[in-house]
Amino acid sequence: MRRTRLLLALLLAPALTGCFASPSSGGSAGKAEDASRLRVALAFPPTENLSPYGDDATVLSRLGVAEGLTALDGNGTATPALAASWRREDDRTWLFTLRQAAFQDGTDVTPAAVARSLRHAAEAEPAPAALSGVTLTAAPAGPAAVRITTAAPDPVLPLRLSSPGLAVFAEKAYGRSGRVDPVGTATGPFEIRALDGTASATLDRFDDHWGGLARSPGIDVKFIADGAARTAALRTGQVDLAEAIPVAQAATLDRATRKETATTRTTSLLLNTRSGPFADPGLRAAARRAVDTSALADGVYEGHADAGAGIYGPAVTWADGKRTRPAGRARATAPDGARITLATYDNRPELPEAAQVLKQQLEKAGFRVKLEVREYSRLEGDALRGRFDAVVLARNTLVDTGDPVAVLASDYTCDGGYNLALLCDKDVDRAVARAERVADLAGRQDAVMAAEAEILGTDAVVPLVHQRIVTGVARTVRGALLDPYERTLVGPGTRR
């Protein structure tokens, strides 16, 4: 069967992109053995034992462990991954032709296995953010293809399937409890061998990866929430790659080891619209008026960010020219000493400092502010339950699918799975639903910006800054994968 599938893949597959190792790009077995193990420091420890259905999904993708049917290139276009090609059969049906590939447990990536993975993702509680508002079914379609049908037309399904939350795993990954175990069951160039809670992980090269042997024999990962400690580990040679270098620490690195990438990440102030003082639109308007975003961009971020313009920032290059002014905003009312709890997390060191500046700005406007700072894994659950009045969050607006509609559906609609503002507004829901239905690219972008204006008009979210991410890369490292969606870091060609 594998021989047949290989012939089909060769006949149907487009040329592989440069994202994957090949003999011509240094992915041969001989050269791979010349490299050393990579030492990587990540900012966010696993919060759900590396489940792909939450924030841990990006850990799996950044370390080259898990893959989906598609991937995103630097322009936000869907490119082949486990699917070699695809075509749309009708408004609700797509056919994805698979390449020959194997899982890390030695079993084949078959249409049945892919369909099973997508079914588990669709049934997960809560559903992965990429499936917010989307119902899909998947079924084998012959020996090397999967047919995916959506309940409503989904013109961006190939983009959606690039989400780290929709990675494909072997059958043994799925337990009776619904938990997914990615250890030894994924398809990427690196395989998890050991996970030490939230402290460290050990990965080895997966020798049967469909893209060829990775250049590095393995990865030793440390989860270091403290940004200064991550920077020091790179500076002193303890690690080779360190993500999310704090802007306050960036100047301590040599220019050659400091890599700045424009990203689609926006830091925002999210206001609890369901309960507490910010259930009042007038007080939300007062909070918005109190915020000076330039003080954050120039002061806290030391020029490594742009002042907030909307949900989408400069890295989403088409957004600014299509942005419309929010209408129907409530008139600001006097806070009169309203007490609020402002929360954020310290995995991104700029956030506590930004929250402290916001505290001062809000207090100057007449609020009484209690600031609460936690590690992210201890904050998310309480934020989703509405335990805080306001949350400062750094959110990559295109990380879930590459489709700009997805973050609006997951973060700002009544049924959104990551709605920290607890917003439920019928006009917002209608605007997002309209954007989801538009297939034409330019028209979809116009609809997205109209929905953004509806959301901003509620004052549920105050965009603060659009970030540029600083990654520490040792001089000896080649092939680090730095992208605006922050989905990748280590790939087959990454080596030292």
Coordinates of C-alpha atoms in Angstrom, one line a residue:
M1 CA 0.0 0.0 0.0
R2 CA 2.9 2.4 0.8
R3 CA 4.3 1.9 -2.7
T4 CA 0.9 2.8 -4.2
R5 CA 0.6 5.9 -2.1
L6 CA 4.1 7.0 -2.9
L7 CA 3.3 6.9 -6.6
L8 CA 0.1 8.9 -6.1
A9 CA 1.9 11.5 -4.0
L10 CA 4.6 11.9 -6.6
L11 CA 2.0 12.4 -9.3
L12 CA -0.2 14.8 -7.4
A13 CA 2.1 16.7 -5.1
P14 CA 3.3 20.2 -5.9
A15 CA 7.0 21.0 -5.4
L16 CA 7.9 21.1 -1.7
T17 CA 8.6 24.5 -0.3
G18 CA 12.0 25.4 1.3
C19 CA 10.5 24.9 4.8
F20 CA 11.5 21.2 4.8
A21 CA 14.9 19.6 4.6
S22 CA 16.0 17.7 1.5
P23 CA 19.2 16.2 0.3
S24 CA 20.0 19.4 -1.6
S25 CA 19.4 21.6 1.4
G26 CA 21.4 19.7 3.9
G27 CA 18.9 17.1 5.1
S28 CA 20.9 14.1 4.1
A29 CA 21.8 11.5 6.6
G30 CA 25.5 12.1 6.3
K31 CA 25.3 15.8 7.0
A32 CA 22.7 15.4 9.7
E33 CA 25.2 13.4 11.8
D34 CA 27.6 16.3 11.8
A35 CA 25.3 18.6 13.8
S36 CA 24.9 18.8 17.6
R37 CA 21.8 18.7 19.7
L38 CA 19.9 22.0 20.0
R39 CA 19.3 23.6 23.3
V40 CA 16.1 25.7 23.4
A41 CA 14.6 27.9 26.0
L42 CA 10.8 28.4 25.7
A43 CA 8.8 31.0 27.7
F44 CA 5.6 29.0 28.2
P45 CA 5.6 25.7 30.1
P46 CA 2.9 23.2 29.1
T47 CA -0.4 24.0 30.7
E48 CA -2.3 20.9 29.6
N49 CA 0.3 18.2 29.4
L50 CA 1.0 19.1 25.8
S51 CA -2.6 18.6 24.6
P52 CA -2.9 19.9 21.0
Y53 CA -6.4 21.4 21.8
G54 CA -5.1 24.3 23.8
D55 CA -2.2 26.7 24.0
D56 CA 0.3 23.8 24.1
A57 CA -0.4 23.2 20.4
T58 CA 2.1 25.9 19.5
V59 CA 4.7 24.3 21.7
L60 CA 4.4 21.1 19.6
S61 CA 4.6 23.1 16.3
R62 CA 7.4 25.3 17.4
L63 CA 9.5 22.3 18.3
G64 CA 8.8 20.5 15.0
V65 CA 6.8 17.7 16.7
A66 CA 3.4 17.9 15.3
E67 CA 2.1 18.6 11.8
G68 CA -1.3 19.1 10.1
L69 CA -2.6 18.6 6.6
T70 CA -1.3 22.1 5.6
A71 CA 1.1 24.8 6.8
L72 CA 1.4 28.5 6.4
D73 CA 4.1 30.3 4.4
G74 CA 5.4 33.7 5.3
N75 CA 2.6 35.4 3.3
G76 CA -0.1 33.6 5.1
T77 CA -0.8 31.2 2.2
A78 CA -1.7 27.5 2.8
T79 CA 1.1 25.2 1.6
P80 CA 1.4 21.4 1.6
A81 CA 2.3 19.5 4.8
L82 CA 0.8 16.0 5.3
A83 CA -1.5 16.8 2.4
A84 CA 0.3 17.0 -0.9
S85 CA -2.5 18.7 -2.7
W86 CA -6.2 19.6 -2.4
R87 CA -9.1 20.8 -4.4
R88 CA -12.6 22.1 -3.6
E89 CA -15.4 19.9 -4.9
D90 CA -18.3 22.1 -4.0
D91 CA -19.2 24.9 -1.5
R92 CA -18.9 22.5 1.5
T93 CA -16.6 19.7 0.4
W94 CA -12.8 19.5 -0.1
L95 CA -10.6 16.6 -1.2
F96 CA -7.1 16.4 0.3
T97 CA -4.6 14.0 -1.2
L98 CA -2.1 12.7 1.3
R99 CA 1.6 12.3 0.8
Q100 CA 3.3 9.1 2.0
A101 CA 4.2 9.6 5.7
A102 CA 4.6 7.7 8.9
F103 CA 3.7 8.4 12.5
Q104 CA 6.4 8.3 15.1
D105 CA 5.1 5.0 16.4
G106 CA 5.8 3.3 13.1
T107 CA 2.3 3.2 11.7
D108 CA 1.3 4.8 8.4
V109 CA -0.5 8.1 8.0
T110 CA -3.6 6.8 6.3
P111 CA -6.9 8.5 5.3
A112 CA -8.6 6.7 8.2
A113 CA -6.0 8.0 10.7
V114 CA -6.4 11.6 9.4
A115 CA -10.2 11.4 9.6
R116 CA -10.0 10.0 13.1
S117 CA -7.7 12.9 14.2
L118 CA -10.0 15.5 12.8
R119 CA -13.0 13.9 14.3
H120 CA -11.4 13.9 17.8
A121 CA -10.5 17.6 17.4
A122 CA -14.1 18.4 16.3
E123 CA -15.4 16.6 19.4
A124 CA -13.0 18.1 21.9
E125 CA -14.3 20.2 24.8
P126 CA -13.6 23.0 24.4
A127 CA -13.0 22.8 20.7
P128 CA -9.7 24.0 19.3
A129 CA -9.9 27.7 18.5
A130 CA -9.5 27.0 14.7
L131 CA -12.9 25.2 14.8
S132 CA -14.7 28.0 16.6
G133 CA -18.1 28.2 14.9
V134 CA -17.2 25.5 12.4
T135 CA -18.7 22.0 12.1
L136 CA -16.8 19.5 9.9
T137 CA -16.7 15.8 9.2
A138 CA -13.9 13.9 7.6
A139 CA -13.9 10.5 5.8
P140 CA -11.4 8.4 3.8
A141 CA -11.8 8.8 0.1
G142 CA -9.8 6.0 -1.4
P143 CA -6.3 4.8 -0.5
A144 CA -4.6 8.2 -0.4
A145 CA -7.2 11.0 0.1
V146 CA -9.5 12.4 2.8
R147 CA -12.8 14.2 2.0
I148 CA -13.7 17.0 4.4
T149 CA -17.2 18.4 4.5
T150 CA -18.3 21.5 6.5
A151 CA -21.8 22.2 7.7
A152 CA -21.6 25.7 6.1
P153 CA -19.4 26.8 3.2
D154 CA -15.8 27.4 4.5
P155 CA -13.7 29.1 1.8
V156 CA -10.6 29.1 4.0
L157 CA -10.6 25.4 5.1
P158 CA -7.0 24.8 3.8
L159 CA -5.9 27.8 6.0
R160 CA -7.9 26.5 9.0
L161 CA -6.3 23.0 8.7
S162 CA -2.8 24.6 9.1
S163 CA -3.7 25.3 12.8
P164 CA -1.4 23.7 15.3
G165 CA -4.6 22.6 17.1
L166 CA -5.6 20.4 14.1
A167 CA -2.4 18.4 14.0
V168 CA -2.6 14.7 13.1
F169 CA -1.7 11.9 15.5
A170 CA -1.6 8.1 15.5
E171 CA -4.4 6.1 16.8
K172 CA -2.7 5.3 20.1
A173 CA -2.5 9.0 20.9
Y174 CA -6.2 9.0 21.8
G175 CA -7.3 7.7 25.2
R176 CA -10.7 6.9 26.4
S177 CA -10.9 10.1 28.5
G178 CA -10.5 12.2 25.3
R179 CA -7.0 13.3 26.3
V180 CA -4.4 13.3 23.5
D181 CA -0.9 12.0 24.2
P182 CA 1.6 13.5 21.6
V183 CA 4.6 11.5 22.9
G184 CA 5.7 9.3 20.1
T185 CA 2.5 9.6 18.1
A186 CA 3.0 12.7 15.9
T187 CA 4.6 13.0 12.4
G188 CA 7.1 15.9 12.7
P189 CA 10.9 15.8 12.3
F190 CA 11.4 15.6 16.1
E191 CA 9.9 13.2 18.5
I192 CA 9.2 13.7 22.2
R193 CA 11.1 11.2 24.3
A194 CA 10.6 12.6 27.8
L195 CA 8.6 15.4 29.4
D196 CA 9.5 16.5 32.9
G197 CA 6.3 18.3 33.9
T198 CA 6.7 22.0 33.3
A199 CA 10.5 22.0 33.6
S200 CA 12.0 20.4 30.5
A201 CA 11.5 18.1 27.6
T202 CA 13.8 15.9 25.5
L203 CA 13.3 15.3 21.8
D204 CA 15.1 13.1 19.4
R205 CA 15.2 13.2 15.6
F206 CA 12.5 11.1 13.9
D207 CA 14.4 9.2 11.3
D208 CA 11.3 8.3 9.2
H209 CA 10.1 11.9 8.6
W210 CA 8.6 12.3 5.2
G211 CA 10.8 15.4 4.5
G212 CA 14.1 13.7 5.2
L213 CA 16.4 13.6 8.2
A214 CA 16.6 16.7 10.4
R215 CA 20.0 18.3 10.6
S216 CA 20.0 18.2 14.4
P217 CA 20.0 14.8 16.2
G218 CA 17.7 16.2 18.9
I219 CA 16.5 19.1 21.0
D220 CA 16.9 19.6 24.8
V221 CA 14.2 22.0 25.9
K222 CA 14.0 24.1 29.1
F223 CA 10.8 25.9 30.0
I224 CA 11.9 29.2 31.5
A225 CA 9.1 31.6 32.4
D226 CA 11.5 34.3 33.6
G227 CA 12.6 36.4 30.6
A228 CA 15.8 37.7 32.3
A229 CA 16.7 34.1 33.0
R230 CA 16.0 33.0 29.4
T231 CA 18.2 35.9 28.1
A232 CA 21.0 35.0 30.5
A233 CA 20.9 31.4 29.5
L234 CA 21.5 32.4 25.9
R235 CA 24.1 35.0 26.7
T236 CA 26.1 32.5 28.8
G237 CA 25.9 29.7 26.2
Q238 CA 23.6 27.4 28.2
V239 CA 21.0 27.5 25.3
D240 CA 21.2 28.1 21.6
L241 CA 17.7 29.5 21.0
A242 CA 15.6 31.6 23.4
E243 CA 12.2 32.8 22.5
A244 CA 10.4 36.0 23.6
I245 CA 13.4 38.0 24.8
P246 CA 12.1 40.9 26.9
V247 CA 12.7 44.3 25.4
A248 CA 14.5 45.3 28.6
Q249 CA 17.0 42.5 28.1
A250 CA 17.4 42.8 24.3
A251 CA 20.2 45.4 24.6
T252 CA 22.3 42.9 26.7
L253 CA 22.6 40.6 23.6
D254 CA 25.0 41.1 20.8
R255 CA 23.3 42.5 17.7
A256 CA 24.1 39.3 15.8
T257 CA 22.2 37.1 18.3
R258 CA 19.2 39.4 18.5
K259 CA 16.6 38.7 15.8
E260 CA 13.6 41.0 15.6
T261 CA 10.5 39.8 13.7
A262 CA 7.4 41.8 13.0
T263 CA 4.5 39.7 14.2
T264 CA 0.7 39.6 14.0
R265 CA 0.7 39.7 17.8
T266 CA -1.4 42.5 19.5
T267 CA -1.3 43.3 23.2
S268 CA -4.7 44.4 24.3
L269 CA -6.7 45.4 27.4
L270 CA -9.8 43.1 27.5
L271 CA -12.7 44.4 29.7
N272 CA -15.2 42.0 31.4
T273 CA -18.5 42.9 29.7
R274 CA -20.5 40.4 31.6
S275 CA -20.1 41.4 35.3
G276 CA -18.4 44.0 37.4
P277 CA -18.0 47.7 36.6
F278 CA -17.2 47.1 32.9
A279 CA -20.6 45.6 32.2
D280 CA -21.4 49.3 32.0
P281 CA -20.5 50.5 28.4
G282 CA -19.9 54.0 29.8
L283 CA -17.2 52.8 32.1
R284 CA -15.6 50.8 29.3
A285 CA -15.5 54.0 27.3
A286 CA -13.9 55.8 30.2
A287 CA -11.2 53.1 30.4
R288 CA -10.5 53.4 26.7
R289 CA -10.2 57.2 27.0
A290 CA -7.7 56.8 29.9
V291 CA -5.2 54.7 27.9
D292 CA -2.2 56.3 26.3
T293 CA -0.9 53.7 23.9
S294 CA 2.1 55.7 22.8
A295 CA 3.4 55.7 26.4
L296 CA 3.4 51.9 26.2
A297 CA 5.0 51.6 22.7
D298 CA 7.8 54.0 23.4
G299 CA 8.2 53.4 27.1
V300 CA 7.5 49.8 28.1
Y301 CA 8.4 48.3 24.7
E302 CA 11.3 50.7 24.1
G303 CA 10.3 51.1 20.4
H304 CA 10.0 47.4 19.8
A305 CA 6.3 47.8 19.2
D306 CA 3.8 50.1 17.4
A307 CA 0.9 51.9 19.2
G308 CA -2.3 50.0 19.0
A309 CA -4.4 50.8 15.9
G310 CA -6.9 48.0 16.0
I311 CA -7.2 44.2 16.5
Y312 CA -4.8 43.8 13.5
G313 CA -1.5 45.6 13.4
P314 CA 1.1 46.6 10.7
A315 CA 2.2 43.0 10.1
V316 CA -1.3 42.4 8.6
T317 CA -0.3 44.6 5.7
W318 CA -3.8 45.0 4.1
A319 CA -5.6 46.0 7.3
D320 CA -4.7 49.7 7.7
G321 CA -6.0 50.7 4.3
K322 CA -9.3 49.0 5.0
R323 CA -9.8 50.1 8.6
T324 CA -13.1 51.9 9.3
R325 CA -13.9 54.1 12.3
P326 CA -15.9 52.4 15.1
A327 CA -19.5 53.8 15.3
G328 CA -22.0 53.8 18.1
R329 CA -19.6 53.9 21.0
A330 CA -21.1 54.7 24.4
R331 CA -20.4 58.1 26.0
A332 CA -17.8 57.8 28.7
T333 CA -19.1 58.2 32.3
A334 CA -17.1 59.2 35.4
P335 CA -15.5 56.2 37.2
D336 CA -16.1 57.8 40.6
G337 CA -13.7 55.5 42.3
A338 CA -15.0 52.2 40.7
R339 CA -12.9 49.3 42.0
I340 CA -11.5 47.0 39.4
T341 CA -9.1 44.1 39.3
L342 CA -6.6 44.2 36.5
A343 CA -4.8 40.9 35.7
T344 CA -1.9 39.8 33.5
Y345 CA 0.8 37.2 33.4
D346 CA 4.6 37.3 33.7
N347 CA 5.6 34.8 31.0
R348 CA 6.0 37.9 28.7
P349 CA 7.9 40.2 31.0
E350 CA 6.6 43.4 29.3
L351 CA 3.0 42.6 30.3
P352 CA 3.4 43.3 34.1
E353 CA 5.2 46.5 33.3
A354 CA 2.5 47.5 30.8
A355 CA -0.2 46.6 33.4
Q356 CA 1.5 48.8 35.9
V357 CA 1.5 51.7 33.5
L358 CA -2.2 51.0 32.7
K359 CA -2.9 50.9 36.5
Q360 CA -1.5 54.4 36.8
Q361 CA -3.4 55.7 33.8
L362 CA -6.7 54.2 35.0
E363 CA -6.2 55.5 38.5
K364 CA -5.6 59.0 37.1
A365 CA -9.0 58.7 35.3
G366 CA -10.7 57.9 38.6
F367 CA -10.7 54.1 38.9
R368 CA -9.4 52.2 41.9
V369 CA -7.2 49.4 40.6
K370 CA -5.9 46.2 42.1
L371 CA -3.2 44.6 40.0
E372 CA -2.8 40.8 39.9
V373 CA 0.1 39.1 38.1
R374 CA 0.3 35.3 37.7
E375 CA 2.0 32.7 35.6
Y376 CA -0.2 32.2 32.5
S377 CA -1.3 28.7 33.3
R378 CA -2.8 30.0 36.6
L379 CA -4.5 32.9 35.0
E380 CA -6.4 31.6 31.9
G381 CA -9.1 29.6 33.7
D382 CA -10.1 32.4 36.0
A383 CA -10.1 34.9 33.2
L384 CA -12.4 32.8 31.1
R385 CA -14.7 32.5 34.1
G386 CA -14.9 36.3 34.5
R387 CA -13.0 36.4 37.8
F388 CA -11.2 39.7 36.7
D389 CA -12.5 43.0 35.5
A390 CA -9.8 43.5 33.0
V391 CA -7.0 41.4 31.5
V392 CA -3.9 42.5 29.6
L393 CA -3.2 39.8 27.0
A394 CA -0.7 39.4 24.1
R395 CA -2.6 37.6 21.3
N396 CA -1.3 36.5 17.9
T397 CA -4.3 37.4 15.8
L398 CA -3.5 34.9 13.0
V399 CA -1.9 32.0 15.0
D400 CA -5.0 29.8 15.0
T401 CA -5.7 29.6 11.3
G402 CA -4.0 32.3 9.3
D403 CA -7.5 33.5 8.5
P404 CA -8.3 36.9 10.2
V405 CA -11.9 35.9 10.8
A406 CA -10.9 33.1 13.2
V407 CA -9.6 35.3 16.0
L408 CA -12.8 37.4 15.9
A409 CA -15.0 34.3 16.1
S410 CA -13.0 32.7 19.0
D411 CA -12.3 35.9 21.0
Y412 CA -15.4 38.1 20.6
T413 CA -18.5 36.1 19.7
C414 CA -21.1 34.7 22.1
D415 CA -19.9 31.1 21.5
G416 CA -16.2 31.9 21.2
G417 CA -14.0 29.5 23.0
Y418 CA -11.4 32.2 24.0
N419 CA -13.6 35.1 24.8
L420 CA -11.8 36.7 27.7
A421 CA -13.9 39.8 27.4
L422 CA -17.0 37.6 27.8
L423 CA -18.6 39.7 25.0
C424 CA -22.0 38.7 23.6
D425 CA -23.3 41.3 21.2
K426 CA -25.7 40.4 18.4
D427 CA -24.3 43.0 16.0
V428 CA -20.8 41.7 16.5
D429 CA -22.0 38.1 16.0
R430 CA -23.8 39.1 12.8
A431 CA -20.7 41.0 11.5
V432 CA -18.4 38.1 12.2
A433 CA -20.9 35.6 10.6
R434 CA -21.0 37.8 7.4
A435 CA -17.2 37.8 7.2
E436 CA -17.1 34.0 7.6
R437 CA -19.3 33.6 4.5
V438 CA -17.3 35.7 2.1
A439 CA -15.0 33.6 -0.2
D440 CA -13.5 36.4 -2.2
L441 CA -10.2 37.5 -0.6
A442 CA -10.7 41.3 -1.0
G443 CA -14.3 41.0 0.0
R444 CA -13.4 38.9 3.1
Q445 CA -10.8 41.5 4.2
D446 CA -13.4 44.2 3.9
A447 CA -15.9 42.2 5.9
V448 CA -13.2 41.5 8.6
M449 CA -12.5 45.2 9.0
A450 CA -16.2 45.9 9.3
A451 CA -16.4 43.3 12.0
E452 CA -13.4 44.8 13.7
A453 CA -15.1 48.2 13.8
E454 CA -18.2 46.6 15.4
I455 CA -16.0 44.9 18.1
L456 CA -14.1 48.1 18.8
G457 CA -17.3 50.0 19.0
T458 CA -18.3 47.9 22.1
D459 CA -15.1 49.0 23.9
A460 CA -14.7 45.4 25.1
V461 CA -11.1 45.5 23.8
V462 CA -8.6 48.3 23.8
P463 CA -5.7 47.5 21.5
L464 CA -2.5 48.7 23.2
V465 CA 0.5 47.8 21.0
H466 CA 1.4 45.7 18.0
Q467 CA 4.5 43.7 18.9
R468 CA 7.8 42.9 17.3
I469 CA 9.2 39.7 18.8
V470 CA 12.9 39.4 19.7
T471 CA 14.3 35.9 19.6
G472 CA 17.8 35.1 20.8
V473 CA 19.7 33.0 18.3
A474 CA 23.3 32.0 19.0
R475 CA 25.9 32.7 16.4
T476 CA 26.4 29.0 15.8
V477 CA 22.8 28.3 14.9
R478 CA 21.6 28.1 11.3
G479 CA 18.1 27.7 10.0
A480 CA 16.0 29.0 12.9
L481 CA 12.4 29.5 11.7
L482 CA 11.1 32.9 12.7
D483 CA 7.7 33.7 11.3
P484 CA 5.1 36.4 12.0
Y485 CA 2.6 33.8 13.3
E486 CA 5.0 32.4 15.9
R487 CA 4.1 28.9 14.9
T488 CA 7.7 27.8 14.1
L489 CA 11.1 27.9 15.7
V490 CA 12.9 24.7 15.0
G491 CA 12.6 22.7 11.8
P492 CA 14.4 20.0 9.8
G493 CA 17.1 22.5 8.7
T494 CA 17.8 24.0 12.1
R495 CA 21.3 23.1 13.4
R496 CA 24.3 24.2 15.2

